Coordinates of C-alpha atoms in Angstrom, one line a residue:
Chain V
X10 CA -33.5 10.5 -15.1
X11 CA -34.6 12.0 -11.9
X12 CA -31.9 11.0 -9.1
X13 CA -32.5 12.3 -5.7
X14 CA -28.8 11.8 -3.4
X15 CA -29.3 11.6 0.6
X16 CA -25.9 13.3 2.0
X17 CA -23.7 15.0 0.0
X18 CA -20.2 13.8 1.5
X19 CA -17.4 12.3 -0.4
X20 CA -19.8 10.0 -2.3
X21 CA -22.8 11.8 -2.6
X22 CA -21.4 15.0 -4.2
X23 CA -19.3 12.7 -6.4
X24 CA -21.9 11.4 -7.6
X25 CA -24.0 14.2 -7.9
X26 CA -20.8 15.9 -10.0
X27 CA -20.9 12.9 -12.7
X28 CA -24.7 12.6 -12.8
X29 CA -25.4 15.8 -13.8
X30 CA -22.8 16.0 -15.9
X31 CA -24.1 13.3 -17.7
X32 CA -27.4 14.7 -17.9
X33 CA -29.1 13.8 -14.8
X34 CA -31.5 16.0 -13.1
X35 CA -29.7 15.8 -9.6
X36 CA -31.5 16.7 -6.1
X37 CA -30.0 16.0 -3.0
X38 CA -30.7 16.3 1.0
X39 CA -28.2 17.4 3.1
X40 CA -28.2 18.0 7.3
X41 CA -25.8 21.0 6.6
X42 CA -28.1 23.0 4.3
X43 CA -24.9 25.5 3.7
X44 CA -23.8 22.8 1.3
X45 CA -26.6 22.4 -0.7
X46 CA -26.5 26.2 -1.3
X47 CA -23.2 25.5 -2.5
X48 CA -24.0 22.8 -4.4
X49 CA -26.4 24.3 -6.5
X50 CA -24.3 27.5 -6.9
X51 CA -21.1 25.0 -8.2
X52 CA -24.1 23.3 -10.7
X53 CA -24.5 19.9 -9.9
X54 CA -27.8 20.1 -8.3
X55 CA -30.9 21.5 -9.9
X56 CA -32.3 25.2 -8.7
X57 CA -35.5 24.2 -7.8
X58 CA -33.8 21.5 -5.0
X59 CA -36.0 21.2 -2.0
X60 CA -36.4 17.8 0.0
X61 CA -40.0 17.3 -1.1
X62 CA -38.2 16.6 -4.7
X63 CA -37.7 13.2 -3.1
X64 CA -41.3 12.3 -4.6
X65 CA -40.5 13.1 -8.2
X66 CA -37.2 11.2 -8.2
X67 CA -36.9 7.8 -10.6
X68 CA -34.0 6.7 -8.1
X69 CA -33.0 7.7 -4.8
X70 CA -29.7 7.2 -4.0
X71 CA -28.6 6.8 -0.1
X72 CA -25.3 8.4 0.6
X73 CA -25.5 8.4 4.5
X74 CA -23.4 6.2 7.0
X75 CA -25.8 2.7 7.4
X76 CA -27.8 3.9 10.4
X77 CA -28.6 6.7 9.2
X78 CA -29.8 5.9 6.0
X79 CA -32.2 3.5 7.8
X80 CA -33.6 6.5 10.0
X81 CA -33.5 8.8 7.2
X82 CA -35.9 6.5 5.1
X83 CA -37.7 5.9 8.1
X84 CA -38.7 9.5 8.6
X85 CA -39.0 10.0 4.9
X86 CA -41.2 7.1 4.2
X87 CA -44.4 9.3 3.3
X88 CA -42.8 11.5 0.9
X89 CA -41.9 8.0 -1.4
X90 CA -43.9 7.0 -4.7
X91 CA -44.8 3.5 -6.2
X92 CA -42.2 2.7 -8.6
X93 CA -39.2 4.3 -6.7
X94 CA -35.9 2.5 -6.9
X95 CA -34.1 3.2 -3.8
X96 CA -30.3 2.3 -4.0
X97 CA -27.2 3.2 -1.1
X98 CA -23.6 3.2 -1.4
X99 CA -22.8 1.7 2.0
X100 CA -19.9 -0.6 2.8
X101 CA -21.5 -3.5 4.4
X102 CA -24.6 -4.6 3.2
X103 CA -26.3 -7.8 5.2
X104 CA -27.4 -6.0 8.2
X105 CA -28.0 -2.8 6.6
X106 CA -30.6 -4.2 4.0
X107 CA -32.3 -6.7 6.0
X108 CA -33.5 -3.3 8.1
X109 CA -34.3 -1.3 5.2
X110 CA -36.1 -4.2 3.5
X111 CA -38.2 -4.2 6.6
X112 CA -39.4 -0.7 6.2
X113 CA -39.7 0.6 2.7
X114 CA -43.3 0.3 1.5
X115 CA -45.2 -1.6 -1.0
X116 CA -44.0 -1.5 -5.0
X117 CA -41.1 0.4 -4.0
X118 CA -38.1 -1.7 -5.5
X119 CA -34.7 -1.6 -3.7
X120 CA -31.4 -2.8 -4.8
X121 CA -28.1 -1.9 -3.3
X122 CA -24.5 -1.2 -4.9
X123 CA -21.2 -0.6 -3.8
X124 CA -18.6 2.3 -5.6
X125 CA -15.2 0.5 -5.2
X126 CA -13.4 3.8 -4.6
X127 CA -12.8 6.6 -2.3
X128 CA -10.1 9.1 -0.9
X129 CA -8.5 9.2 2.2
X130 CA -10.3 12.8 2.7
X131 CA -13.9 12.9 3.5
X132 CA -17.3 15.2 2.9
X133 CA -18.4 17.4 0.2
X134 CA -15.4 19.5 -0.5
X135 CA -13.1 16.5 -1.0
X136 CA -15.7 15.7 -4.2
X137 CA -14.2 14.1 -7.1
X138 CA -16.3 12.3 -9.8
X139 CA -13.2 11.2 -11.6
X140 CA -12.2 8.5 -8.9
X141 CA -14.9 6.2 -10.8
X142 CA -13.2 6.2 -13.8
X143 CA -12.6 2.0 -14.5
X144 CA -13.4 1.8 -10.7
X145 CA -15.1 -1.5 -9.9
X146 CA -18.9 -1.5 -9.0
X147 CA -20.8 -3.9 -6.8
X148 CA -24.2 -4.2 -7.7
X149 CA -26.0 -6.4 -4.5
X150 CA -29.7 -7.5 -5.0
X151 CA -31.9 -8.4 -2.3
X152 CA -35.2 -9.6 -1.0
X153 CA -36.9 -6.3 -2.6
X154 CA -34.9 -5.9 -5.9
X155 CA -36.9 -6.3 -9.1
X156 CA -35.3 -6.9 -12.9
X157 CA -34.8 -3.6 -13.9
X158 CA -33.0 -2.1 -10.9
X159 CA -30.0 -4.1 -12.7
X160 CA -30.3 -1.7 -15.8
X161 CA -31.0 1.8 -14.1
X162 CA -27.6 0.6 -11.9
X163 CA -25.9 -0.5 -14.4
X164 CA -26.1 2.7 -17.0
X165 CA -25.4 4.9 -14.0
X166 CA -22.2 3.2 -13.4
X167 CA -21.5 3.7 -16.9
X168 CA -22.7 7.2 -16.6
X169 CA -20.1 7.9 -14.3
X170 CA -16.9 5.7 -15.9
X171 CA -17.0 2.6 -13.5
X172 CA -15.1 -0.2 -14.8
X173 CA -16.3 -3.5 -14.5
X174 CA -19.6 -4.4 -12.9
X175 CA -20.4 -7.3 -10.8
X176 CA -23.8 -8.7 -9.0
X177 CA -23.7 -10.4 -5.8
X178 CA -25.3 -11.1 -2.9
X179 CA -25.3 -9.5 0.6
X180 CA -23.6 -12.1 2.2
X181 CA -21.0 -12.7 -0.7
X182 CA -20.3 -8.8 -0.7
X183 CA -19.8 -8.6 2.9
X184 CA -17.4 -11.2 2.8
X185 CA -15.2 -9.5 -0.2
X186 CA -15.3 -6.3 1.1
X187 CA -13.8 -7.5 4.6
X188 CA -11.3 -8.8 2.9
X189 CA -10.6 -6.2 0.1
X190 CA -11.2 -3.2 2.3
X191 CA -11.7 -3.8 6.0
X192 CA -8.9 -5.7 6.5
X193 CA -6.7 -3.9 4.8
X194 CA -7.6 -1.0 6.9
X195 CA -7.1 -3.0 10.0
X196 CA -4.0 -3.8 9.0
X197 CA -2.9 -0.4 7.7
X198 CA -4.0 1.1 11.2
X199 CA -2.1 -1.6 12.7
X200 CA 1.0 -1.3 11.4
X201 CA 0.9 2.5 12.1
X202 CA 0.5 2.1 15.7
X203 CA 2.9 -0.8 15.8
X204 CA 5.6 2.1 14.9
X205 CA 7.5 2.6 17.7
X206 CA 10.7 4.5 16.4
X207 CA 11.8 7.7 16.1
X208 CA 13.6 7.6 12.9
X209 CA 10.8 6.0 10.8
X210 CA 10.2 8.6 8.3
X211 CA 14.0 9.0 7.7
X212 CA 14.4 5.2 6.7
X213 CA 11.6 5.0 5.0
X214 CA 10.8 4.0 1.2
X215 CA 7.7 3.8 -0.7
X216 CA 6.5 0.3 1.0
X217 CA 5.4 2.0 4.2
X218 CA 4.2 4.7 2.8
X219 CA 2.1 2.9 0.6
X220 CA 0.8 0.4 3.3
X221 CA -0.3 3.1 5.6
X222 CA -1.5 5.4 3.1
X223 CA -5.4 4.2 4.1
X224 CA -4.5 4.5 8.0
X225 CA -5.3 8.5 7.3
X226 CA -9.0 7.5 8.3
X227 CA -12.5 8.3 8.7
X228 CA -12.6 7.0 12.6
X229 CA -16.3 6.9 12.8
X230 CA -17.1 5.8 9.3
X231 CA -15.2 3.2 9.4
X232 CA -16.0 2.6 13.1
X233 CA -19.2 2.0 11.7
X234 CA -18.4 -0.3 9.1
X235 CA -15.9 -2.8 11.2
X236 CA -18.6 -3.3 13.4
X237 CA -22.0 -3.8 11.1
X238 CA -19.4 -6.5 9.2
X239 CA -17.8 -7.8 12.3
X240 CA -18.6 -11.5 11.8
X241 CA -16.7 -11.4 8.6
X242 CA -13.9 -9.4 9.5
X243 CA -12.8 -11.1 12.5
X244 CA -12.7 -14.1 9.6
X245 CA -10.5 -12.1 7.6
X246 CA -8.3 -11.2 10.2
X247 CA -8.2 -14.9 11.5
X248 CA -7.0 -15.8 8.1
X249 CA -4.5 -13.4 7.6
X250 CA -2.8 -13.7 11.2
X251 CA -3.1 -17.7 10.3
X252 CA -0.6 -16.8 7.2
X253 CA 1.4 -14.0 8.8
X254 CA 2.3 -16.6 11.8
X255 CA 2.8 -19.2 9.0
X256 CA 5.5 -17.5 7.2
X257 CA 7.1 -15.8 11.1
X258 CA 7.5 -19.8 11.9
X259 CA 9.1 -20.4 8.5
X260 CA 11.6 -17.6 9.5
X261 CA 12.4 -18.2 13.0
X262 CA 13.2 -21.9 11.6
X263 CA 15.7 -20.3 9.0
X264 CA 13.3 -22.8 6.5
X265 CA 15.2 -21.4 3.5
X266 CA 13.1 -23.1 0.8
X267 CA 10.0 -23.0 1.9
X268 CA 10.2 -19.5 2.5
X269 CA 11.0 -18.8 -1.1
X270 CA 8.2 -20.7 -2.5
X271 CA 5.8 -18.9 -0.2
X272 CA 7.0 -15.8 -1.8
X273 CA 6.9 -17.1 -5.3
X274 CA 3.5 -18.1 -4.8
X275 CA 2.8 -14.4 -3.3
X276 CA 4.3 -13.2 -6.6
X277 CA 2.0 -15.3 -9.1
X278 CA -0.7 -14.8 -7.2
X279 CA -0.1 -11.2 -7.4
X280 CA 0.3 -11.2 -10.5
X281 CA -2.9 -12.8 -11.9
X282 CA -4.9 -9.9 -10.1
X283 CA -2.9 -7.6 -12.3
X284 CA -4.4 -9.4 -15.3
X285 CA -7.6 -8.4 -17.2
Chain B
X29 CA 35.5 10.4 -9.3
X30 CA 36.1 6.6 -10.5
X31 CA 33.5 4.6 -9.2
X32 CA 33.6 0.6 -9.4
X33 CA 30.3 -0.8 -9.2
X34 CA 29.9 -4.4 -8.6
X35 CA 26.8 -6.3 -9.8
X36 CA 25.1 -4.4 -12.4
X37 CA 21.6 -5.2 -10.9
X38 CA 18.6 -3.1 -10.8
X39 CA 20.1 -0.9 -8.3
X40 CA 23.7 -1.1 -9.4
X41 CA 22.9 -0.4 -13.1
X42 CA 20.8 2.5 -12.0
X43 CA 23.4 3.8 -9.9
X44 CA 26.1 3.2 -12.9
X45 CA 23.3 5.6 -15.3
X46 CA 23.2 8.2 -12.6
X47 CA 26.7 8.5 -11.7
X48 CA 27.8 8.1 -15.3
X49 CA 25.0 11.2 -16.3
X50 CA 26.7 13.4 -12.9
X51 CA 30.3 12.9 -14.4
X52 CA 31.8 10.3 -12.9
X53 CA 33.9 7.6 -14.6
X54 CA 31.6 4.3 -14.0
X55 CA 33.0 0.3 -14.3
X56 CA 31.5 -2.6 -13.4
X57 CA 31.8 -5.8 -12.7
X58 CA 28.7 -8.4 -13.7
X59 CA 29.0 -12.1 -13.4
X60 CA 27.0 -11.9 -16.6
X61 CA 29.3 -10.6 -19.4
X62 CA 26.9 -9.6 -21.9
X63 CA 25.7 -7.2 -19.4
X64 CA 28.7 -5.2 -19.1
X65 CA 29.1 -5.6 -22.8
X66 CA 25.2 -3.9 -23.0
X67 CA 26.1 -1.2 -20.3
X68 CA 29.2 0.1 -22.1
X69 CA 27.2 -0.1 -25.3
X70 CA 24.6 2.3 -23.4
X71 CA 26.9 4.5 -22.3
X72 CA 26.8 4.0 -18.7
X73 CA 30.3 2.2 -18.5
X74 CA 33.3 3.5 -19.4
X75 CA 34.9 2.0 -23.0
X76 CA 38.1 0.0 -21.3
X77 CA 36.1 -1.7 -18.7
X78 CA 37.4 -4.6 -17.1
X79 CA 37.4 -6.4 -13.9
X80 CA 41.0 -4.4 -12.8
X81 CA 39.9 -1.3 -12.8
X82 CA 39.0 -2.0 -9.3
X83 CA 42.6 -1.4 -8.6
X84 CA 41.9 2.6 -9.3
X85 CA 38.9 3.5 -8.3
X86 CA 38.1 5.0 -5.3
X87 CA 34.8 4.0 -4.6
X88 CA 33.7 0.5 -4.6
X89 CA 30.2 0.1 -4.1
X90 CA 28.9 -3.9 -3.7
X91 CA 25.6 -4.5 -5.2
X92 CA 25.1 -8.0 -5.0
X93 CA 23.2 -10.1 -2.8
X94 CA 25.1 -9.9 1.1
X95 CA 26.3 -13.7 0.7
X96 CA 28.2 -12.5 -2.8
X97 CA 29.1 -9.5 -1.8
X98 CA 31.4 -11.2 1.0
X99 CA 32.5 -13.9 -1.4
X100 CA 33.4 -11.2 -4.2
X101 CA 35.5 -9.4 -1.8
X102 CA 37.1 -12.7 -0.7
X103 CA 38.2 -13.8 -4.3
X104 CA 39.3 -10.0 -5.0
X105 CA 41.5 -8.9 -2.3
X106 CA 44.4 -9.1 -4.1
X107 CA 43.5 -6.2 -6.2
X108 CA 42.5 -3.7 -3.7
X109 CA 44.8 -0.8 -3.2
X110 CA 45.2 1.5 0.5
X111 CA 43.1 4.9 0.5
X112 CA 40.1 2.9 -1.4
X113 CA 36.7 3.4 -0.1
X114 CA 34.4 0.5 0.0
X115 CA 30.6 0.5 0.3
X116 CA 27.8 -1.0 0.0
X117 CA 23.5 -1.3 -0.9
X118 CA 22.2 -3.8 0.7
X119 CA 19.3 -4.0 3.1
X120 CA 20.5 -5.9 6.2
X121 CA 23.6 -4.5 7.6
X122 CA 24.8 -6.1 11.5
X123 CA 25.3 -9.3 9.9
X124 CA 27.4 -8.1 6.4
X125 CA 29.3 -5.5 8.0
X126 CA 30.2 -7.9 10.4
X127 CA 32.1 -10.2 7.7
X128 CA 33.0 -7.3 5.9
X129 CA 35.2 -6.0 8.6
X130 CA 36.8 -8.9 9.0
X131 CA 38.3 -9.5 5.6
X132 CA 39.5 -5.9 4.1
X133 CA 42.8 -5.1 4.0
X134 CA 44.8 -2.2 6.5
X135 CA 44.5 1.5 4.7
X136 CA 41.0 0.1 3.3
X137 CA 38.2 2.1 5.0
X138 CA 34.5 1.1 4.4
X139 CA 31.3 2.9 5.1
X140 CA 27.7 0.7 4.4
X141 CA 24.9 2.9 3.2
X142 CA 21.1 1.8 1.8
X143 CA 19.2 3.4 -0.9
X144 CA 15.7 3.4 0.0
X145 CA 13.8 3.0 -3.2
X146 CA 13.2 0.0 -5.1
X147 CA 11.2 -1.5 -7.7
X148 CA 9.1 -4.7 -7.9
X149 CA 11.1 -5.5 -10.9
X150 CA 14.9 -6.6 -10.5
X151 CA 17.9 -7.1 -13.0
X152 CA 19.7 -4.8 -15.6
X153 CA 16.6 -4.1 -17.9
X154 CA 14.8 -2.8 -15.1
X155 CA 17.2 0.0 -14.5
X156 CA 16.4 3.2 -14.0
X157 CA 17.9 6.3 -11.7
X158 CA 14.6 8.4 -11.4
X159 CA 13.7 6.2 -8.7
X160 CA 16.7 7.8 -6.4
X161 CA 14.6 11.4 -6.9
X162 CA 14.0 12.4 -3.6
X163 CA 14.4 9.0 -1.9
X164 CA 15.7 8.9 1.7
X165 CA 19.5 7.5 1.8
X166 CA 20.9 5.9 5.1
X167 CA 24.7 6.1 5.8
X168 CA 25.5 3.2 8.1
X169 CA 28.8 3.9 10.2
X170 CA 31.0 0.5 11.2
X171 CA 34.4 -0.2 12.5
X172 CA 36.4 0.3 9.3
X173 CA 34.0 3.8 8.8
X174 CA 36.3 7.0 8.0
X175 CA 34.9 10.6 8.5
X176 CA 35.8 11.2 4.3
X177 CA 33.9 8.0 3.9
X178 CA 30.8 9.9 4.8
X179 CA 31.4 13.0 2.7
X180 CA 31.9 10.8 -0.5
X181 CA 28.6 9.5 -0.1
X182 CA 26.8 12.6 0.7
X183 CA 28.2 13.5 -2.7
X184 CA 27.4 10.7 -4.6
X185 CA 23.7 10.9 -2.8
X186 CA 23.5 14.5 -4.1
X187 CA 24.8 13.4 -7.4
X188 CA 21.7 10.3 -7.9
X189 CA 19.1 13.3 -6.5
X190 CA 18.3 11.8 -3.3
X191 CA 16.9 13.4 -0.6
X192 CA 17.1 13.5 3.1
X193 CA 20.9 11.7 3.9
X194 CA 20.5 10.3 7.5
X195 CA 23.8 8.5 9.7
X196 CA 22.9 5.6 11.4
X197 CA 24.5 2.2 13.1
X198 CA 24.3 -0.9 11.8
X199 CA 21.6 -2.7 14.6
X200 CA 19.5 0.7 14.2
X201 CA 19.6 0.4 10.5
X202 CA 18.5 -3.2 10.9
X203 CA 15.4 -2.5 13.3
X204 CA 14.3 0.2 11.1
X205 CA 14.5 -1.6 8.1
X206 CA 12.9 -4.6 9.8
X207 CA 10.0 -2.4 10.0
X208 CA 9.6 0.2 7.5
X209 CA 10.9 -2.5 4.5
X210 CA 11.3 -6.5 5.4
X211 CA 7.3 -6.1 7.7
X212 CA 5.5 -4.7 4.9
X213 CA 6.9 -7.6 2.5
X214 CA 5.6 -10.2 4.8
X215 CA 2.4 -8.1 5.4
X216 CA 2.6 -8.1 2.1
X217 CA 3.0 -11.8 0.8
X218 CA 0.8 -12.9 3.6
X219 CA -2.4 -11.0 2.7
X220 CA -1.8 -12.1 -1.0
X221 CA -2.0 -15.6 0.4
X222 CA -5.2 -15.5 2.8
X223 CA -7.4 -14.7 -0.4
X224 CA -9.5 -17.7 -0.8
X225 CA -12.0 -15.9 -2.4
X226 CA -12.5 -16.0 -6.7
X227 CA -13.9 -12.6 -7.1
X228 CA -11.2 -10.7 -4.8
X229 CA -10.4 -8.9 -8.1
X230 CA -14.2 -7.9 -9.5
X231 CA -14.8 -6.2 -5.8
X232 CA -11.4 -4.5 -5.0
X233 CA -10.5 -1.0 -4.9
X234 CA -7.5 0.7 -4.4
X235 CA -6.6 -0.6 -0.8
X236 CA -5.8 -3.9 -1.8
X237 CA -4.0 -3.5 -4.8
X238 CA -1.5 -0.7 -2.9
X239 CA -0.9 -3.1 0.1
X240 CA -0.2 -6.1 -2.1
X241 CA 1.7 -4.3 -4.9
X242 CA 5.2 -5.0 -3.3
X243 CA 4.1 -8.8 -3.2
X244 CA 5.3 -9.0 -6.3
X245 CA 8.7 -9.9 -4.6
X246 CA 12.4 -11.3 -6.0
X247 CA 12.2 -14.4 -3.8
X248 CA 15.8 -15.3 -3.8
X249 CA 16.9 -12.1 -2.2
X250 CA 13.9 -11.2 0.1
X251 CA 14.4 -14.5 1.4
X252 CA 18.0 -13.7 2.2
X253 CA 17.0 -10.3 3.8
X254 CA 14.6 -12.2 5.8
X255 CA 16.8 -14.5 7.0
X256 CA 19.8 -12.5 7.6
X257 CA 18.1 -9.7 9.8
X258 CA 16.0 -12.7 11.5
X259 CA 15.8 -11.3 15.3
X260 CA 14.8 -7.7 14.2
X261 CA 12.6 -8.9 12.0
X262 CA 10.8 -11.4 14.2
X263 CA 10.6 -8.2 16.9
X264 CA 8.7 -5.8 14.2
X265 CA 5.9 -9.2 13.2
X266 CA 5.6 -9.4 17.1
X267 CA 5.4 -6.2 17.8
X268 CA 2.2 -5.5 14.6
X269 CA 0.9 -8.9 15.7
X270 CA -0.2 -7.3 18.9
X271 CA -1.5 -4.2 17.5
X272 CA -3.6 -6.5 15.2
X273 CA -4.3 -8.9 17.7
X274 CA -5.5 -5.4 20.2
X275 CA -7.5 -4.2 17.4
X276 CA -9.1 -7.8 16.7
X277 CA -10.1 -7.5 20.3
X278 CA -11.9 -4.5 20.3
X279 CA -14.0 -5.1 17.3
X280 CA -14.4 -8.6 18.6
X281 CA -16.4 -6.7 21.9
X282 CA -18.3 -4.3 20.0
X283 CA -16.3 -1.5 21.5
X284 CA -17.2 1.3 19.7
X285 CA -15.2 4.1 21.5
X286 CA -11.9 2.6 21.8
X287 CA -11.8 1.2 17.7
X288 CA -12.8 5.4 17.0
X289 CA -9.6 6.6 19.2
X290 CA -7.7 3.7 17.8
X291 CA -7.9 4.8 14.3
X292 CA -8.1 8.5 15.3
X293 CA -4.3 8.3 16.9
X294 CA -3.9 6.1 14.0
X295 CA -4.8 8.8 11.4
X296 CA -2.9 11.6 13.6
X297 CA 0.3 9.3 13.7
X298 CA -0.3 8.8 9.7
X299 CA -0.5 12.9 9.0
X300 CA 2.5 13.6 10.9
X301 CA 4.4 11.0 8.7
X302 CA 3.2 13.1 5.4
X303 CA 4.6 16.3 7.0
X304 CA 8.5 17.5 6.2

């Protein structure tokens, strides 16, 4: 298959490094044109890459922060053929769809998906293919997804080792991932600034560590993403500051036993996500 | 050295496998008999073990919970002899140390100290002293603290592998524990319990799973840490609920610049934590 990638950061080169490997012919657009260069010296993009390649591509895949994977289509709109798939690997999905739904032309098909993994590094020399390997993958359809967009997703999460694959809607994916991943990062930020002590790292153990291990950010990706998905991650926090006062009151009232079966229920619950 | 190890838990049957492999002579007491009877079996226990061997050793490290440490010490006075050094693992000090003091005999001296590492597992089976390997150790100083106290335990550190050995008092111990340890367990526990959603599992990544892992909690004693280092604790929620509750504010007004410095300082605060 033909796959043309728009930005080769984290994602984008990750996936251009497991597409091609699994015998993809990989293209890809990048602002910094240093990187393509590079790209296609390391061998995960064709020789003959130029931007007007976009034409010839079975799926193009949008690797840009939301906005600017909307104006890059918008500007690109003239190079695209009937019976394009057009997919992105964005974080929030509702608002970002509804615009591109708006814009891509006639018989072009577009279905979205989400790559449940990532690095606490960002851009193209942080590239890794093998952080898909059993990695969950969100496949999201829309107003302008057809039938087969489901199978052309599907093998190329299977191309590049995902895990198990799900299909959702915007709205439903939104809400999971402000849970799942936005909120943890909120909190993770949090409880980094809400360090106020000197000897912190000395007294440390793992449980810190591993808390905050997300807090080392992309400020303006994420930025980005807090806000597009705002409605449902203010929810998410609400929810979790309901429980986190919950269980402070349960302390402060030295309420022995019901403290214990909130953390036994923690511990089940826990546990069953461990499952298969 | 003869080391008497009371309560041949996770972390007082790894410290009996460590000290045993570094030379020492090991015994232990276990309210569970079998136990011991296992443990000698293994190796890590000397042959003649039995409970008044207490009598010579001259370290006597309490690994039960704080309520039975006391209450150990309380039934077993009788057998303690002058120039012994008494310690302990546990994760709240002010309050322990408190009662400790009160009840050892003159010519006793005894010097607190926590491991920081862990497990989400708990009991004998679970033991194992690879997770001392480069783990920080705190020495906590009280009233019955000698300055040999401290050398014996820098040794005994250095024989289980840790790492950086810092002194501390009891109330600073507590407030950094509060945070670095006894926070992240109720962060912990309360995120596992705002997940109303069925498909958390289909759509999470890594995030999640690392910030709920030590959810997986021993109720019974979490709930006594919880309860016995109550005012620090309640400081450190307090203290991230307004970082949250700051954070939950800017998203909430769409302000863009503020959330990127945020989680820039955040990121910043987060590096310096990885550095030695």
């Amino acid at each position: 298959m033909k796959v043309f990638i728009v930005g080769l950061g984290l994602i984008g080169a990750s996936y251009a490094e497991g597409l091609k490997q699994a015998g993809h012919q990989v293209y890809a657009f990048n602002r910094t044109e240093s990187i393509v260069d590079l790209a296609i010296k390391e061998g995960i993009l064709e020789k003959d890459n130029h931007l007007n390649k976009i034409s010839e591509a079975d799926l193009i895949i949008l690797g840009l922060y939301p906005k600017h994977n909307i104006e890059f289509l918008k500007n690109h709109l003239h190079l695209l053929k009937k019976g394009q798939i057009i997919t992105d690997v964005s974080g929030t999905k509702v608002w970002m769809m509804d615009e591109i739904e708006k814009i891509i032309p006639e018989g072009i098909t577009y279905t979205s998906h989400h790559p449940m993994a990532g690095k606490e590094v960002s851009g193209y020399h942080a590239k890794d293919s093998n952080i898909f390997k059993n990695a969950n993958f969100v496949i999201v359809k829309g107003k302008k997804s057809q039938e087969n967009d489901e199978i052309v997703l599907r093998n190329i999460a299977k191309d590049l080792g995902f895990g198990k694959i799900t299909v959702t809607t915007p709205t439903k994916h939104d809400e999971l991932i402000a849970f799942t991943s936005q909120l943890t990062h909120v909190i993770a930020v949090s409880l980094v600034h809400s360090d106020h002590l000197e000897e912190t790292k000395r007294a440390t153990g793992d449980s810190y560590r591993d808390l905050t291990r997300i807090a080392k950010i992309n400020e303006n990706m994420w930025t980005e993403l807090f806000l597009e998905n705002k409605q449902a991650l203010l929810k998410k926090i609400n929810d979790f500051e309901k429980e986190l006062d919950d269980l402070k009151k349960l302390i402060k009232n030295d309420d022995k036993e019901s403290i214990q079966t909130y953390l036994k229920e923690a511990k089940e619950k826990r546990k069953q996500f461990d499952e298969d």
